[in-house]
Amino acid sequence: MEKKEEKKFGMDLKIIIVGDVSTGKTSIINRYINEKFETLNKTTLSPEFSYKIIKSNGIIFRIQFWDIPGQNRNPELTGVFCRDTQGIIFCSEVDNINTRENIKKWEDSLKEFNDIKNTPKILIDNKCDLLGDESHYNDDFDKLKTFSDEHDFSGCFRTSALNGYNVNKAIDFIINEIIKSIEEDDIQFYNSKIKVNDSFDSTNQKNKNRCC
């Protein structure tokens, strides 16, 4: 009898997404996990958790997304939910410069209770569909890149949760940055965290939303 291939189980990777209200944080996560856009998204009033299972180099990872409410920048609350995070997505809105300027305040809130110096971080400038057709999506991108470099982010992206532009590229980028930052010896395989069946492939996904 042919021996079944031994499955390797990786680790949970925690990513938080922060930014001002109405920048599209929840829509970005929903687009990445469920590959769709919800037109009736309500304002996130409390932190929400969802996840997606991916496969990288033969190892299965469960990517946890923590969606932090944008209407109340409470450093202590933000700090609690940032604890043990392995990646941070800062989200701004392409046609609202204030949301980009407030990224520094979000960063300071996180730093107040956590050491995030070596944590992979990216900037997502969402709603680029408001700029017109795709040929204009990266207008003035050099300014965004300068801002990102000044804050020592790992990368920056223009995205549209509405049509999916660059969403997968941006989130796949930070996931890869996190995996690269983890020493191979630190990836612990465990017995009962994530179970998959024989028909697993990298497109299979799970999603759970709950208030915390």
CSV table of C-alpha atoms in Angstrom, one decimal:
chain,number,residue,atom,x,y,z
A,1,MET,CA,0.0,0.0,0.0
A,2,GLU,CA,1.3,3.4,-0.9
A,3,LYS,CA,2.3,5.4,2.1
A,4,LYS,CA,0.3,8.7,2.4
A,5,GLU,CA,2.5,11.8,2.3
A,6,GLU,CA,3.0,13.2,5.8
A,7,LYS,CA,1.4,16.5,6.2
A,8,LYS,CA,3.3,19.4,7.8
A,9,PHE,CA,1.4,21.8,10.0
A,10,GLY,CA,2.8,25.3,10.4
A,11,MET,CA,2.0,28.1,12.7
A,12,ASP,CA,-0.5,30.9,13.1
A,13,LEU,CA,0.6,34.2,11.7
A,14,LYS,CA,-1.1,37.3,13.3
A,15,ILE,CA,-1.6,40.4,11.2
A,16,ILE,CA,-3.4,43.5,12.4
A,17,ILE,CA,-4.9,46.2,10.2
A,18,VAL,CA,-5.3,49.7,11.5
A,19,GLY,CA,-6.3,53.1,10.1
A,20,ASP,CA,-9.0,55.7,10.2
A,21,VAL,CA,-12.7,54.9,9.9
A,22,SER,CA,-14.0,54.4,6.3
A,23,THR,CA,-10.5,53.7,4.8
A,24,GLY,CA,-11.8,50.2,3.8
A,25,LYS,CA,-10.0,48.0,6.2
A,26,THR,CA,-12.8,45.4,6.6
A,27,SER,CA,-13.4,45.5,2.8
A,28,ILE,CA,-9.7,44.7,2.1
A,29,ILE,CA,-9.8,41.7,4.4
A,30,ASN,CA,-13.1,40.5,3.0
A,31,ARG,CA,-11.7,40.9,-0.6
A,32,TYR,CA,-8.6,38.9,0.3
A,33,ILE,CA,-10.4,36.1,2.2
A,34,ASN,CA,-13.7,35.8,0.3
A,35,GLU,CA,-12.7,37.4,-3.0
A,36,LYS,CA,-15.7,39.7,-3.0
A,37,PHE,CA,-16.8,43.2,-2.1
A,38,GLU,CA,-19.7,43.8,0.3
A,39,THR,CA,-21.5,47.0,-0.7
A,40,LEU,CA,-23.3,47.3,2.7
A,41,ASN,CA,-20.3,47.1,5.0
A,42,LYS,CA,-21.1,48.5,8.4
A,43,THR,CA,-18.6,50.5,10.5
A,44,THR,CA,-16.5,48.2,12.6
A,45,LEU,CA,-17.3,49.0,16.3
A,46,SER,CA,-15.1,46.4,18.0
A,47,PRO,CA,-12.1,44.4,16.9
A,48,GLU,CA,-13.0,41.6,14.5
A,49,PHE,CA,-11.1,38.4,13.8
A,50,SER,CA,-11.0,36.4,10.6
A,51,TYR,CA,-8.5,34.0,9.0
A,52,LYS,CA,-7.4,32.3,5.8
A,53,ILE,CA,-5.4,29.1,5.5
A,54,ILE,CA,-2.5,29.2,3.0
A,55,LYS,CA,0.2,26.8,1.9
A,56,SER,CA,3.8,28.0,1.5
A,57,ASN,CA,6.8,25.8,0.7
A,58,GLY,CA,4.7,22.7,1.8
A,59,ILE,CA,3.8,24.2,5.1
A,60,ILE,CA,0.3,25.2,6.0
A,61,PHE,CA,-0.2,28.6,7.8
A,62,ARG,CA,-3.3,30.0,9.3
A,63,ILE,CA,-3.2,33.8,8.7
A,64,GLN,CA,-5.1,35.6,11.4
A,65,PHE,CA,-6.4,39.1,10.6
A,66,TRP,CA,-7.4,41.4,13.4
A,67,ASP,CA,-9.5,44.3,12.2
A,68,ILE,CA,-9.1,47.2,14.6
A,69,PRO,CA,-11.9,49.9,14.8
A,70,GLY,CA,-10.9,53.2,13.2
A,71,GLN,CA,-13.2,55.6,14.9
A,72,ASN,CA,-11.6,55.5,18.4
A,73,ARG,CA,-7.8,55.5,18.5
A,74,ASN,CA,-7.4,54.2,22.0
A,75,PRO,CA,-3.7,53.4,22.6
A,76,GLU,CA,-4.4,50.9,25.4
A,77,LEU,CA,-7.0,49.0,23.4
A,78,THR,CA,-5.0,49.1,20.2
A,79,GLY,CA,-1.9,48.0,22.2
A,80,VAL,CA,-3.7,45.0,23.7
A,81,PHE,CA,-4.9,43.6,20.3
A,82,CYS,CA,-1.5,44.3,18.8
A,83,ARG,CA,0.2,42.1,21.3
A,84,ASP,CA,2.2,39.3,19.7
A,85,THR,CA,1.4,40.5,16.2
A,86,GLN,CA,3.8,39.5,13.5
A,87,GLY,CA,2.7,42.0,10.8
A,88,ILE,CA,0.9,45.3,10.6
A,89,ILE,CA,-1.1,46.8,7.8
A,90,PHE,CA,-1.6,50.6,8.0
A,91,CYS,CA,-4.5,51.7,5.8
A,92,SER,CA,-5.2,55.1,4.3
A,93,GLU,CA,-7.6,56.4,1.7
A,94,VAL,CA,-6.3,57.7,-1.6
A,95,ASP,CA,-8.4,60.8,-1.7
A,96,ASN,CA,-8.2,61.8,2.0
A,97,ILE,CA,-4.7,63.1,2.9
A,98,ASN,CA,-5.7,63.3,6.6
A,99,THR,CA,-6.0,59.5,6.8
A,100,ARG,CA,-2.4,59.2,5.6
A,101,GLU,CA,-1.2,61.9,8.0
A,102,ASN,CA,-2.9,60.0,10.9
A,103,ILE,CA,-0.9,56.9,10.1
A,104,LYS,CA,1.8,58.4,12.4
A,105,LYS,CA,-0.7,58.6,15.3
A,106,TRP,CA,-1.7,55.0,14.7
A,107,GLU,CA,2.0,54.0,14.8
A,108,ASP,CA,2.5,55.9,18.0
A,109,SER,CA,-0.5,54.1,19.6
A,110,LEU,CA,1.0,50.8,18.8
A,111,LYS,CA,4.5,51.8,20.0
A,112,GLU,CA,3.2,52.9,23.3
A,113,PHE,CA,2.5,49.3,24.4
A,114,ASN,CA,4.5,47.2,22.0
A,115,ASP,CA,8.0,47.0,20.4
A,116,ILE,CA,7.2,47.0,16.7
A,117,LYS,CA,10.6,48.1,15.5
A,118,ASN,CA,11.4,44.8,13.7
A,119,THR,CA,7.8,43.9,12.9
A,120,PRO,CA,7.0,43.8,9.1
A,121,LYS,CA,4.8,46.7,8.2
A,122,ILE,CA,3.2,47.9,5.0
A,123,LEU,CA,1.1,50.9,4.0
A,124,ILE,CA,-2.0,50.3,1.9
A,125,ASP,CA,-3.5,53.4,0.2
A,126,ASN,CA,-7.0,52.1,-0.6
A,127,LYS,CA,-9.8,53.2,-2.9
A,128,CYS,CA,-7.6,53.9,-5.9
A,129,ASP,CA,-10.6,53.2,-8.1
A,130,LEU,CA,-11.7,56.8,-7.2
A,131,LEU,CA,-8.8,58.1,-9.3
A,132,GLY,CA,-10.5,57.0,-12.5
A,133,ASP,CA,-9.4,54.2,-14.8
A,134,GLU,CA,-6.5,51.9,-14.0
A,135,SER,CA,-4.0,54.1,-15.8
A,136,HIS,CA,-4.3,56.7,-13.0
A,137,TYR,CA,-4.2,54.3,-10.1
A,138,ASN,CA,-0.5,55.1,-9.4
A,139,ASP,CA,-0.7,58.9,-9.9
A,140,ASP,CA,1.7,60.6,-7.4
A,141,PHE,CA,2.8,57.2,-6.1
A,142,ASP,CA,6.2,58.7,-5.5
A,143,LYS,CA,4.8,60.7,-2.6
A,144,LEU,CA,3.3,57.5,-1.1
A,145,LYS,CA,6.7,55.8,-1.5
A,146,THR,CA,8.5,58.6,0.2
A,147,PHE,CA,6.0,58.6,3.1
A,148,SER,CA,6.5,54.8,3.4
A,149,ASP,CA,10.3,55.0,3.4
A,150,GLU,CA,10.2,57.8,6.0
A,151,HIS,CA,8.3,55.4,8.3
A,152,ASP,CA,10.5,52.5,7.6
A,153,PHE,CA,7.7,50.4,6.2
A,154,SER,CA,8.5,47.2,4.3
A,155,GLY,CA,6.4,48.3,1.3
A,156,CYS,CA,3.5,50.4,0.1
A,157,PHE,CA,0.6,49.6,-2.3
A,158,ARG,CA,-2.3,51.3,-3.9
A,159,THR,CA,-5.3,49.1,-3.7
A,160,SER,CA,-9.0,48.9,-4.5
A,161,ALA,CA,-11.1,46.6,-2.3
A,162,LEU,CA,-14.0,47.4,-4.8
A,163,ASN,CA,-12.4,45.7,-7.8
A,164,GLY,CA,-9.6,43.8,-6.1
A,165,TYR,CA,-6.7,45.8,-7.6
A,166,ASN,CA,-3.4,44.9,-5.8
A,167,VAL,CA,-5.2,43.5,-2.7
A,168,ASN,CA,-3.7,40.0,-3.0
A,169,LYS,CA,-0.3,41.4,-4.0
A,170,ALA,CA,-0.1,43.6,-0.9
A,171,ILE,CA,-1.2,41.0,1.6
A,172,ASP,CA,0.8,38.2,0.0
A,173,PHE,CA,3.8,40.6,0.3
A,174,ILE,CA,3.5,41.1,4.0
A,175,ILE,CA,2.8,37.4,4.6
A,176,ASN,CA,6.1,36.6,2.8
A,177,GLU,CA,7.9,39.2,4.8
A,178,ILE,CA,6.7,37.6,8.0
A,179,ILE,CA,7.7,34.1,6.9
A,180,LYS,CA,11.1,35.4,5.9
A,181,SER,CA,11.5,37.0,9.4
A,182,ILE,CA,10.8,33.7,11.2
A,183,GLU,CA,13.8,31.5,11.8
A,184,GLU,CA,13.2,28.0,10.4
A,185,ASP,CA,13.9,26.5,13.8
A,186,ASP,CA,11.1,28.7,15.3
A,187,ILE,CA,8.4,27.2,13.0
A,188,GLN,CA,6.9,24.6,15.4
A,189,PHE,CA,4.8,21.9,13.9
A,190,TYR,CA,2.0,21.0,16.2
A,191,ASN,CA,-0.6,18.2,16.4
A,192,SER,CA,-4.0,19.6,16.5
A,193,LYS,CA,-4.2,23.2,15.5
A,194,ILE,CA,-5.1,23.1,11.8
A,195,LYS,CA,-6.5,20.0,10.1
A,196,VAL,CA,-7.0,19.6,6.3
A,197,ASN,CA,-8.2,16.8,4.1
A,198,ASP,CA,-6.4,15.1,1.3
A,199,SER,CA,-7.9,17.4,-1.3
A,200,PHE,CA,-6.4,20.5,0.3
A,201,ASP,CA,-5.0,23.1,-2.1
A,202,SER,CA,-3.8,26.7,-1.5
A,203,THR,CA,-7.2,28.2,-2.6
A,204,ASN,CA,-9.1,26.5,0.2
A,205,GLN,CA,-10.0,29.1,2.9
A,206,LYS,CA,-11.9,29.6,6.0
A,207,ASN,CA,-13.4,32.7,7.5
A,208,LYS,CA,-14.7,33.5,11.0
A,209,ASN,CA,-15.8,36.9,12.1
A,210,ARG,CA,-16.6,37.7,15.7
A,211,CYS,CA,-16.5,40.6,18.0
A,212,CYS,CA,-13.8,40.5,20.7
